[in-house]
Structures are given as C-alpha cells and as structure tokens.
Amino acid sequence: MKYSRFLTQVSRNRQPSLIREMTNLLAQASPELVFMAGGLPNAQMFPFQAGSITLKDGRALTIHPKLMMDCLQYGPTPGYPPLVKQLKDLTQQLHSPPRWAEMDLIVTAGSQDGLCKALEMMISPGDYVVTQEPCYTGTLSILKPYKPRYLPISGDQNGMCPEALKAALSKWKPEEVQDTEKDVPKDFPPSFLSMDVDCRVIRFDSFSKILSSGLRIGYVTGPKPLVERIVLHAQVSLLHAPAMSQVLVSELLKLWGDEGFFKHTDAVQAFYLDQRNAMLEAAEKHLSDLCEWAVPTGGMFLWLKVPKIHDTWDMILERALTKNVILVPGKAFMCDSSKPCQYMRAAFSIVSPENMDKGCKNLAELIREEMVLQESNASSD
Amino acid sequence: MDYSKFISKLSSRRKPSCISELRRALDNCSPSLVWLASGMPNPEKFPFREMTVTLEGGKKLTLSKETLSAGLQYGPSHGYLPFRNQLKRMVEQWHAPPRWAESDLIVTVGNQDGISKALDMLLDPEDFIVVPDPCYSDFLCMLSSLAPQIVAVSVDDQGMRPDILQSALEKAISSGSTGIPKALYLVPNSCNPTGTNMGEERRQEIYAIAQQYDLIILEDDPYCFLQFNDKYLPSFLSMDVDGRVLRFDSFSKVVSSGLRIGFVTGPPPLLQGITLHMQASCICPPMLSQVLIHELLTSWGDEGFKKHISDICQFYKEQRDAMIQALKTHLTGICEWIVPEGGIFVWLKVLHLSDTSAMLLERGAKGDIVLVPGREFMVDSTKPSPYMRAAYSCVTPEEMMKGMENLAKLIQKEIELQSTHT
C-alpha cells in the first residue's frame, strides 16, 4: 500500500534526529568505542538508587540499582526494548495480524498520545474525517483545531452501520477510497488489526483501564511507514514514554506471565460487570419511564437518551449541580455541536451501588423538572 | 500585553474538553454530589499497592496509600497540584519574576515537549522565529517539520549577537512577508552545542530588542543548575517586565531524564495553548513521575536540594576538568575550544578541516570515537562546518584520554585523506 498520500506536509517534512540515530550506533559498537555524541546526563547523579513495589496480591517487584537506571535515564523513542518485545508477543498472540512482518509497535505516553500523533500525521485543515457518532470527546478535541469536514456515521448497538458508511463514502470513486467488506462475527468480535490484509489499520491499545491510567502507558501497532512518522514526532517532543512506567509495566507482565495477566483481566472484567449490573438496576428503578438505553456489553459507560427533553446540555451544565448529580451531556460527543442532543453519558466505573441509586434518583428529579421548564418555556413563546 | 496576535490559527481553535469544564464543578460542590462524569477507571483494580524508593545515602521514601493512588490515576493536564505548588514556590524564590502575580506554571512531559507544543501554539507557516546559529539540533528538527521562516543569528562567546539580531529582524520585517516575527529561542546557560553562557548585560540587550520587535522569548534552560562557579546569571524570566517570556525548566539533568518531567512558567494565555494541546494528547504528565519528584523535593527541603545541586556541580566540574586535560594533551594545535563554565558539552573547532561530517559519521566508529558533527547544529546544514560537539557527562577520565587520542589520530588521517584528494 502506498502511504504517502495519507501524510500531511508537516509529517513528510520530519527528519530523524541525528543524535538519536547515533545513539542507536551504540548497540553495534565495539567496547573500545568512546561515545561522546549523546547529551545524556550521568545517571550516577540521579538521587533514586533502588525501589520496591508491593502488588495487591502481596508479591513484590524489586527495582535493583541497574533496573533503576533504566527507569531514570533517557531511553529509545519507540520504547523500553523488553516492554516492546513483550507487547509484540502479546499482540501477535491476541490478533495474529495477517501482515505482521510489515508492521511495527511502539510504546506511547498513553494510547491517546498515539492517537493524537497519528491524527496530526494525517489531518490537514478542512480534511474529511469519517467517524462514528457519537464520538469520543478526546478524538473530537484532537480534531477540532483542524476544522475537519466530518462524515459522521450513525450506528446501532454494534457500532457504525456499514450501509451508512458506504453511503457517506459513495461520493468518491472506489479507486480513490478503498473500502473493505468483512462479516463481523457476533460473539467476540476480532479486532480490525486481526483482519488487516491490506496493512491499513493503526491500532491503539491502552493499559489505563487495567493497570494504571496515571503511569501514561499505551501502545500503537501499525504499518511501519506510518508508525515511523509517529516515532519522528515523538523524537522532537516528549522523546519517549516515561521510562519508570515502562519498566514497571514490563516487570509486572514478566512476573505474571500470560496466565497471571489474563487472570487479572478476567478479574477486571468481573468487577466492571458487577458495576454495570448495579447501574442497570438503579436506572431501571428510577429512569425507566424517562430514559432509553442499550445494555452495554463492556466498558464503563451507559448512554442514556431522554426522549422528552430537547437538549440535555443546559439541563446538566446549569442545573444538575443543584440536584447533586453530574454526567456528560451528549452534545460533547457530537461532531456538530450546534445541533441539540437528547443523550447523556453516565460512567459507572467508580461510583458505589448506593450512589448509583442516589444518582439515578436525582437524575430522575432533574429530568422531571426540566420537562416542566421546557413546557413553560414553550407556552411562553 | 495582547497575546492573541501570537497564537497560531490552529491553536486558536483549540477548546477545553467538556469534561474538564465539568470538573470545575468539583471545586465548590456538596459532599452529596454523585459524580458520573469522567471515564476514570476504578483504582481498586490497579494491581500496585505500595511503593518504596531508596535514595542515595540510603534514606527510604515510602509513598503513602493516597500518594501512590494519585500516582496511578489520571491527573490534571497542567500537573499534580502539590507538585505544581512546590515548583511555583521554587520559581518565585529563584527568579522573583516581576509579574509573578500574572504568571502561571504547568508541568510538561519533559521540557522539550513543552517547547514543541509552544511552537505548535505560536507559529503559522508564514511567521518568523529567531534562533541562534548554531542551535540545539532537536529544535532545528522541530522547525524543519513546521517550516516557518527562520531568522538565524550568529553567535559569539556569549551567544546571540544583538547587532546581527537587530539587522536580521529589520530584514525580516521589510521582506514583504505576511507573517510576523513572533518568537526568539535561546539556551542562555551552557548553550547546546556551544557551551557558552550569556552575560547579564547581553541578556538585557536581547530583552530590549525583543521588546522593540514585540517577540515572545522562549528561554530554554535545562542546564541552569549545572553551573560550576556559583554565579547564577539572572534569567530572562527574572527581568520580564512585559510578560513576554516562556521559561522552560527541566529535571532531566538534575533528578532524572527518563521520568520525563519538565515545567513551563509564563503568561496564562500562552500556557493555556500548551495545556489544551496536552489535554488532547497525553491527557496529563506522568503522575507517578510527578509524585516521586514531589516526595523527593519534600524530603530534601531547600537545604537538601541545594546540597544535591552542589554535589552534581562538583561531579560535572571534575568531568569538565578531566576533559580539558585530555584536550590539552592530545588536541593542542589540532583543535580550538572555549572552556565551558557549566553544562556537559565542549564545542571543538578543527583547525585544518573545512567539514567534520564525513570524518565522524563514516570513519569515526572505526576510529573508536564518536562526536556529533557541527553541521547538525547549523541552520543551513548544507554548508560545511569544521566544528564538533563532545559530551563529557558519561565518560571516565581514562576514556576521555583514550577518546581524544583516537580523535587526534582520526583528524590527522582525515587531513592526509583530504590532501591526497586535492
């Protein structure tokens, strides 16, 4: 596949930093080589010498002095090599990408930074962007400055509707835009990466929901020419994902092995399932005559529609606080923020079942009062 | 000052996320508020429970449950609040910025990310940016992708020359371009690559010119704590009567480079542009890194911090002295250099070669010595450069001696090679 047509001029202009390239020389160098090229500070002068992390299962990760140096010193832009290897093994295991040999994987400071750099690599002001609607606000934040022409694709419980997607793209000739048609099995859907016969998928993975959000560790898998552009951007900006965070994740994965890792993800899944069930119970108890929703089959959000309210924005931002409940108005997830939106997003990740009940009760009162307000505004017009 | 003229078209379209707006509701809310807004994962499921680090000297720092929790969860885009407050106290103490009440400070993922995002915020392609020539190579890399108009200003042993700066700006303004000179970038202490320090008087001259042409000054100062003679030159921030300085600080040379923590001080309207971009990209600077440095600085107090700085200065001074010794032993008559008063670099000029690139990049490794060719730091990288940058931070005195011996041989061979070609 030819990738150059996807790149902005700024991305095409990127050149490797010579100093970082020279640092790669060290890997093949003879022990006699005196290396005075990189401006590395001397790690012996860093004040942290060693460390220890106790896990919730009681086991400990030891950061001995040599490992602590890896935590504290500049590292390679694509990521701490042991972690990169672990993540490549995991990706190959989970997705078996059909064109794995032509792909690369790098560690990013959270998956969103990978997404941001990927979009900045491709989007020029006014470009078309195909996205599902509603769309994650983080993505909209990245795109907003570029004033893109959105092609928002409506969806159902399974996400983007292929017919709607085809219709939106129909104004371009097929040879200008290649579409892929695949049947998606209904039980555990395979990733786009796993079906990527053309090498056109960039996949963004995150450890934020399962290991830690504050460590800022995610990873990007994609075609080498595109991942390389992201690496060049990282070389002149953050340099690399935080080293200690990478080392901790690597050591943890090493300690757990595959079995331990999947045992942990199972436990996370079970926990969020309980949270979801408690949320649904609270919603059914208080909101069944006021809201509509689809049961989420994963994740941490409930997407609520309020058919009798014209737009949830002011109701939430101006009046919800007085009712002691806050959630996110649906307009924040819409490509066109000038249109009214009847939706709201509730997160059930952190809130206790008691507070879910209280929150839904408060929300019901808020909605009822809003309906009265809407009525009186309508009659006074 | 009206900052809107400095903001690029793209940056002016950045908006705060709805969720961060909602978070402001948390400041004055009742304890009965049920928060269903942000998609924070539940920290119960994070597998880390306790963390202890051992410092040099053997002292142990144990992170409390709350502190470790803060280290593992998403945080504010402009930085972990206790850490930001700590840094603000330090900046006020060190620089006494004349407009401190109208300034703010944000934490960034290393100071270089702050600079990168500042450039994204300031520059439209037709705008001018002033840089010293030679200039820090990664900064030139940033510019090569954005492709703004570059005003290159030659340097002397104190950095940017005010007379050349003045005439270069005049030339830019009368060029008929639609863009405006927006910013001036410099590394005033132990400049990368030249190792020079800009004196106080020179700084005032440069500031006055920046006022005259209404430029934002990007003060990149990662080596401010690596000065060997106990004389701290006043920063541009400390003389910033207009509110036109963005100062970029780094912990990379002092505490850790790998933790990726720096900070930016300056006018809130300019910091806002950087913060909004942070919100969309990294979301927040690495929390654990911030928590660790905060705990470290708290445990040290002012005294401990001063002692640490004194220790590292002593170390790098000895490294510099060993380097100068090695240079004198093997390169007298072959190279020229200025003795650096701080930092980690020596800028060498080879007396009888017009360019060092091929020698270093093609033959250096075989000659067992690698330095960075000077061309890498020149605004016009097509012109030959007889300079080289040597870093003395991580090599032992024995390695320096061997390295300079190897370098002398390499240069000798190169001179012979050149004469056989001519």
CSV table of N, CA and C in Angstrom, one decimal, chain A residues 68-163:
chain,number,residue,atom,x,y,z
A,68,MET,N,16.9,0.4,38.1
A,68,MET,CA,16.5,1.8,38.5
A,68,MET,C,17.2,2.7,37.4
A,69,MET,N,18.4,2.5,37.0
A,69,MET,CA,19.0,3.3,36.0
A,69,MET,C,18.1,3.3,34.7
A,70,ASP,N,17.6,2.1,34.3
A,70,ASP,CA,16.7,2.1,33.2
A,70,ASP,C,15.5,2.9,33.4
A,71,CYS,N,15.0,3.0,34.7
A,71,CYS,CA,13.8,3.8,35.0
A,71,CYS,C,14.1,5.3,34.9
A,72,LEU,N,15.4,5.7,35.1
A,72,LEU,CA,15.7,7.1,35.3
A,72,LEU,C,16.4,7.8,34.1
A,73,GLN,N,16.9,7.0,33.2
A,73,GLN,CA,17.7,7.6,32.1
A,73,GLN,C,16.9,7.7,30.8
A,74,TYR,N,17.3,8.5,29.9
A,74,TYR,CA,16.7,8.6,28.6
A,74,TYR,C,16.7,7.2,28.0
A,75,GLY,N,15.7,6.9,27.2
A,75,GLY,CA,15.6,5.6,26.5
A,75,GLY,C,15.3,5.8,25.1
A,76,PRO,N,15.1,4.7,24.4
A,76,PRO,CA,14.8,4.7,22.9
A,76,PRO,C,13.4,5.3,22.7
A,77,THR,N,13.2,6.1,21.7
A,77,THR,CA,11.9,6.7,21.4
A,77,THR,C,10.8,5.6,21.2
A,78,PRO,N,11.1,4.5,20.5
A,78,PRO,CA,10.0,3.5,20.3
A,78,PRO,C,9.6,2.8,21.6
A,79,GLY,N,10.4,2.9,22.6
A,79,GLY,CA,10.0,2.2,23.8
A,79,GLY,C,11.1,1.4,24.5
A,80,TYR,N,11.0,1.1,25.7
A,80,TYR,CA,11.9,0.2,26.5
A,80,TYR,C,11.9,-1.1,25.9
A,81,PRO,N,13.1,-1.6,25.3
A,81,PRO,CA,13.1,-2.8,24.5
A,81,PRO,C,12.4,-4.0,25.1
A,82,PRO,N,12.7,-4.4,26.4
A,82,PRO,CA,12.0,-5.5,26.9
A,82,PRO,C,10.5,-5.4,26.9
A,83,LEU,N,9.9,-4.2,27.1
A,83,LEU,CA,8.5,-4.0,27.1
A,83,LEU,C,8.0,-4.1,25.6
A,84,VAL,N,8.7,-3.5,24.7
A,84,VAL,CA,8.3,-3.6,23.3
A,84,VAL,C,8.2,-5.0,22.9
A,85,LYS,N,9.2,-5.9,23.3
A,85,LYS,CA,9.1,-7.3,22.9
A,85,LYS,C,7.9,-8.0,23.5
A,86,GLN,N,7.7,-7.7,24.8
A,86,GLN,CA,6.5,-8.3,25.5
A,86,GLN,C,5.2,-7.9,24.8
A,87,LEU,N,5.1,-6.6,24.4
A,87,LEU,CA,3.9,-6.2,23.8
A,87,LEU,C,3.7,-6.8,22.4
A,88,LYS,N,4.8,-6.9,21.7
A,88,LYS,CA,4.8,-7.5,20.3
A,88,LYS,C,4.3,-9.0,20.5
A,89,ASP,N,4.8,-9.7,21.4
A,89,ASP,CA,4.4,-11.1,21.6
A,89,ASP,C,2.9,-11.1,22.0
A,90,LEU,N,2.5,-10.2,22.8
A,90,LEU,CA,1.1,-10.2,23.2
A,90,LEU,C,0.2,-9.9,22.0
A,91,THR,N,0.6,-8.9,21.2
A,91,THR,CA,-0.2,-8.5,20.1
A,91,THR,C,-0.3,-9.7,19.0
A,92,GLN,N,0.8,-10.3,18.8
A,92,GLN,CA,0.8,-11.4,17.9
A,92,GLN,C,-0.1,-12.5,18.4
A,93,GLN,N,-0.1,-12.8,19.7
A,93,GLN,CA,-0.9,-13.8,20.3
A,93,GLN,C,-2.4,-13.5,20.2
A,94,LEU,N,-2.7,-12.3,20.5
A,94,LEU,CA,-4.1,-11.9,20.5
A,94,LEU,C,-4.7,-11.6,19.2
A,95,HIS,N,-3.9,-11.1,18.2
A,95,HIS,CA,-4.5,-10.7,17.0
A,95,HIS,C,-4.0,-11.4,15.7
A,96,SER,N,-2.9,-12.1,15.8
A,96,SER,CA,-2.2,-12.7,14.6
A,96,SER,C,-2.4,-11.8,13.4
A,97,PRO,N,-1.9,-10.6,13.4
A,97,PRO,CA,-2.1,-9.7,12.2
A,97,PRO,C,-1.6,-10.4,11.0
A,98,PRO,N,-2.4,-10.4,9.9
A,98,PRO,CA,-2.0,-11.1,8.7
A,98,PRO,C,-0.7,-10.6,8.1
A,99,ARG,N,-0.4,-9.3,8.3
A,99,ARG,CA,0.8,-8.8,7.7
A,99,ARG,C,1.8,-8.3,8.8
A,100,TRP,N,2.0,-9.1,9.8
A,100,TRP,CA,2.8,-8.8,11.0
A,100,TRP,C,4.2,-8.3,10.6
A,101,ALA,N,4.8,-9.0,9.6
A,101,ALA,CA,6.2,-8.7,9.3
A,101,ALA,C,6.3,-7.2,8.8
A,102,GLU,N,5.2,-6.7,8.3
A,102,GLU,CA,5.3,-5.3,7.8
A,102,GLU,C,4.8,-4.2,8.7
A,103,MET,N,4.6,-4.7,10.0
A,103,MET,CA,4.1,-3.8,11.0
A,103,MET,C,5.1,-3.5,12.1
A,104,ASP,N,4.9,-2.5,12.8
A,104,ASP,CA,5.7,-2.1,13.9
A,104,ASP,C,4.9,-1.8,15.1
A,105,LEU,N,5.5,-1.8,16.3
A,105,LEU,CA,4.7,-1.5,17.5
A,105,LEU,C,5.6,-0.6,18.4
A,106,ILE,N,5.0,0.5,18.9
A,106,ILE,CA,5.8,1.4,19.8
A,106,ILE,C,5.0,1.7,21.0
A,107,VAL,N,5.7,2.1,22.1
A,107,VAL,CA,5.1,2.5,23.3
A,107,VAL,C,4.8,4.0,23.3
A,108,THR,N,3.6,4.4,23.7
A,108,THR,CA,3.3,5.8,23.7
A,108,THR,C,2.9,6.3,25.1
A,109,ALA,N,2.9,7.6,25.4
A,109,ALA,CA,2.5,8.1,26.7
A,109,ALA,C,1.0,8.1,26.9
A,110,GLY,N,0.5,6.9,27.0
A,110,GLY,CA,-1.0,6.8,26.9
A,110,GLY,C,-1.4,6.5,25.5
A,111,SER,N,-2.5,5.8,25.3
A,111,SER,CA,-2.9,5.5,23.9
A,111,SER,C,-3.4,6.8,23.2
A,112,GLN,N,-3.9,7.7,24.0
A,112,GLN,CA,-4.4,9.0,23.4
A,112,GLN,C,-3.3,9.8,22.7
A,113,ASP,N,-2.1,9.7,23.3
A,113,ASP,CA,-1.0,10.4,22.6
A,113,ASP,C,-0.6,9.8,21.3
A,114,GLY,N,-0.7,8.5,21.3
A,114,GLY,CA,-0.5,7.8,20.0
A,114,GLY,C,-1.6,8.2,19.0
A,115,LEU,N,-2.8,8.3,19.4
A,115,LEU,CA,-3.9,8.7,18.6
A,115,LEU,C,-3.7,10.1,18.1
A,116,CYS,N,-3.3,11.0,19.0
A,116,CYS,CA,-3.1,12.4,18.7
A,116,CYS,C,-2.0,12.5,17.6
A,117,LYS,N,-0.9,11.8,17.8
A,117,LYS,CA,0.2,11.9,16.8
A,117,LYS,C,-0.2,11.3,15.5
A,118,ALA,N,-1.0,10.2,15.5
A,118,ALA,CA,-1.5,9.6,14.3
A,118,ALA,C,-2.4,10.6,13.5
A,119,LEU,N,-3.3,11.2,14.2
A,119,LEU,CA,-4.2,12.1,13.5
A,119,LEU,C,-3.4,13.4,13.0
A,120,GLU,N,-2.5,13.9,13.9
A,120,GLU,CA,-1.7,15.0,13.5
A,120,GLU,C,-0.8,14.7,12.2
A,121,MET,N,-0.5,13.4,12.1
A,121,MET,CA,0.3,12.9,11.0
A,121,MET,C,-0.5,13.0,9.7
A,122,MET,N,-1.8,12.9,9.8
A,122,MET,CA,-2.7,12.7,8.6
A,122,MET,C,-3.6,13.9,8.3
A,123,ILE,N,-4.0,14.6,9.3
A,123,ILE,CA,-5.1,15.6,9.1
A,123,ILE,C,-4.6,17.0,8.8
A,124,SER,N,-5.0,17.6,7.6
A,124,SER,CA,-4.8,19.0,7.3
A,124,SER,C,-6.1,19.7,7.5
A,125,PRO,N,-6.0,21.0,7.8
A,125,PRO,CA,-7.3,21.8,8.0
A,125,PRO,C,-8.3,21.5,6.8
A,126,GLY,N,-9.5,21.2,7.2
A,126,GLY,CA,-10.5,21.0,6.2
A,126,GLY,C,-10.7,19.6,5.6
A,127,ASP,N,-9.8,18.7,6.1
A,127,ASP,CA,-9.8,17.3,5.6
A,127,ASP,C,-11.1,16.6,6.0
A,128,TYR,N,-11.5,15.6,5.3
A,128,TYR,CA,-12.7,14.8,5.7
A,128,TYR,C,-12.3,13.8,6.7
A,129,VAL,N,-13.1,13.6,7.7
A,129,VAL,CA,-12.9,12.6,8.7
A,129,VAL,C,-14.1,11.7,8.9
A,130,VAL,N,-13.9,10.4,8.7
A,130,VAL,CA,-15.0,9.5,8.9
A,130,VAL,C,-15.0,9.1,10.4
A,131,THR,N,-16.1,9.3,11.1
A,131,THR,CA,-16.1,8.8,12.5
A,131,THR,C,-17.5,8.3,12.8
A,132,GLN,N,-17.5,7.4,13.8
A,132,GLN,CA,-18.8,7.0,14.3
A,132,GLN,C,-19.4,8.2,15.1
A,133,GLU,N,-20.7,8.3,15.2
A,133,GLU,CA,-21.3,9.3,16.0
A,133,GLU,C,-22.3,8.6,16.9
A,134,PRO,N,-22.3,8.8,18.2
A,134,PRO,CA,-21.4,9.7,19.0
A,134,PRO,C,-19.9,9.3,18.9
A,135,CYS,N,-19.1,10.3,19.2
A,135,CYS,CA,-17.6,10.0,19.1
A,135,CYS,C,-17.0,10.4,20.4
A,136,TYR,N,-16.0,9.7,20.8
A,136,TYR,CA,-15.2,10.0,22.0
A,136,TYR,C,-14.7,11.5,22.0
A,137,THR,N,-15.0,12.2,23.0
A,137,THR,CA,-14.6,13.6,23.1
A,137,THR,C,-13.2,13.9,22.9
A,138,GLY,N,-12.3,13.0,23.4
A,138,GLY,CA,-10.9,13.1,23.2
A,138,GLY,C,-10.5,13.2,21.8
A,139,THR,N,-11.1,12.4,20.9
A,139,THR,CA,-10.8,12.5,19.5
A,139,THR,C,-11.3,13.8,18.9
A,140,LEU,N,-12.5,14.2,19.3
A,140,LEU,CA,-13.0,15.5,18.8
A,140,LEU,C,-12.1,16.6,19.2
A,141,SER,N,-11.5,16.6,20.4
A,141,SER,CA,-10.6,17.6,20.9
A,141,SER,C,-9.4,17.7,20.0
A,142,ILE,N,-8.9,16.5,19.6
A,142,ILE,CA,-7.7,16.5,18.8
A,142,ILE,C,-8.0,17.1,17.4
A,143,LEU,N,-9.2,16.8,16.9
A,143,LEU,CA,-9.6,17.2,15.5
A,143,LEU,C,-10.1,18.6,15.4
A,144,LYS,N,-10.7,19.1,16.5
A,144,LYS,CA,-11.3,20.4,16.4
A,144,LYS,C,-10.5,21.6,15.8
A,145,PRO,N,-9.2,21.7,16.2
A,145,PRO,CA,-8.4,22.8,15.6
A,145,PRO,C,-8.3,22.7,14.1
A,146,TYR,N,-8.5,21.5,13.5
A,146,TYR,CA,-8.3,21.3,12.1
A,146,TYR,C,-9.6,21.6,11.3
A,147,LYS,N,-10.6,22.0,11.9
A,147,LYS,CA,-11.9,22.3,11.3
A,147,LYS,C,-12.2,21.2,10.2
A,148,PRO,N,-12.2,19.9,10.6
A,148,PRO,CA,-12.4,18.9,9.6
A,148,PRO,C,-13.9,18.9,9.1
A,149,ARG,N,-14.0,18.3,7.9
A,149,ARG,CA,-15.4,18.1,7.4
A,149,ARG,C,-15.7,16.7,7.9
A,150,TYR,N,-16.6,16.6,8.9
A,150,TYR,CA,-16.9,15.3,9.4
A,150,TYR,C,-17.9,14.5,8.5
A,151,LEU,N,-17.7,13.2,8.4
A,151,LEU,CA,-18.6,12.3,7.8
A,151,LEU,C,-19.1,11.4,9.0
A,152,PRO,N,-20.0,11.9,9.8
A,152,PRO,CA,-20.4,11.1,11.0
A,152,PRO,C,-21.3,10.0,10.6
A,153,ILE,N,-21.0,8.8,11.0
A,153,ILE,CA,-21.7,7.6,10.6
A,153,ILE,C,-22.5,7.1,11.8
A,154,SER,N,-23.8,7.1,11.6
A,154,SER,CA,-24.7,6.6,12.7
A,154,SER,C,-24.5,5.2,12.9
A,155,GLY,N,-24.9,4.7,14.1
A,155,GLY,CA,-24.7,3.3,14.4
A,155,GLY,C,-25.8,2.8,15.2
A,156,ASP,N,-25.6,1.5,15.5
A,156,ASP,CA,-26.6,0.8,16.4
A,156,ASP,C,-25.8,0.2,17.5
A,157,GLN,N,-26.4,-0.9,18.1
A,157,GLN,CA,-25.7,-1.5,19.2
A,157,GLN,C,-24.4,-2.1,18.8
A,158,ASN,N,-24.2,-2.4,17.6
A,158,ASN,CA,-22.9,-2.9,17.1
A,158,ASN,C,-21.9,-1.9,16.6
A,159,GLY,N,-22.3,-0.6,16.7
A,159,GLY,CA,-21.5,0.5,16.3
A,159,GLY,C,-21.9,0.9,14.9
A,160,MET,N,-20.8,1.4,14.2
A,160,MET,CA,-21.0,2.0,12.8
A,160,MET,C,-21.8,1.1,11.9
A,161,CYS,N,-22.8,1.6,11.2
A,161,CYS,CA,-23.6,0.8,10.2
A,161,CYS,C,-22.9,0.8,8.9
A,162,PRO,N,-22.5,-0.4,8.4
A,162,PRO,CA,-21.8,-0.4,7.1
A,162,PRO,C,-22.5,0.3,6.0
A,163,GLU,N,-23.9,0.2,5.9
A,163,GLU,CA,-24.6,0.8,4.9
A,163,GLU,C,-24.5,2.3,4.9
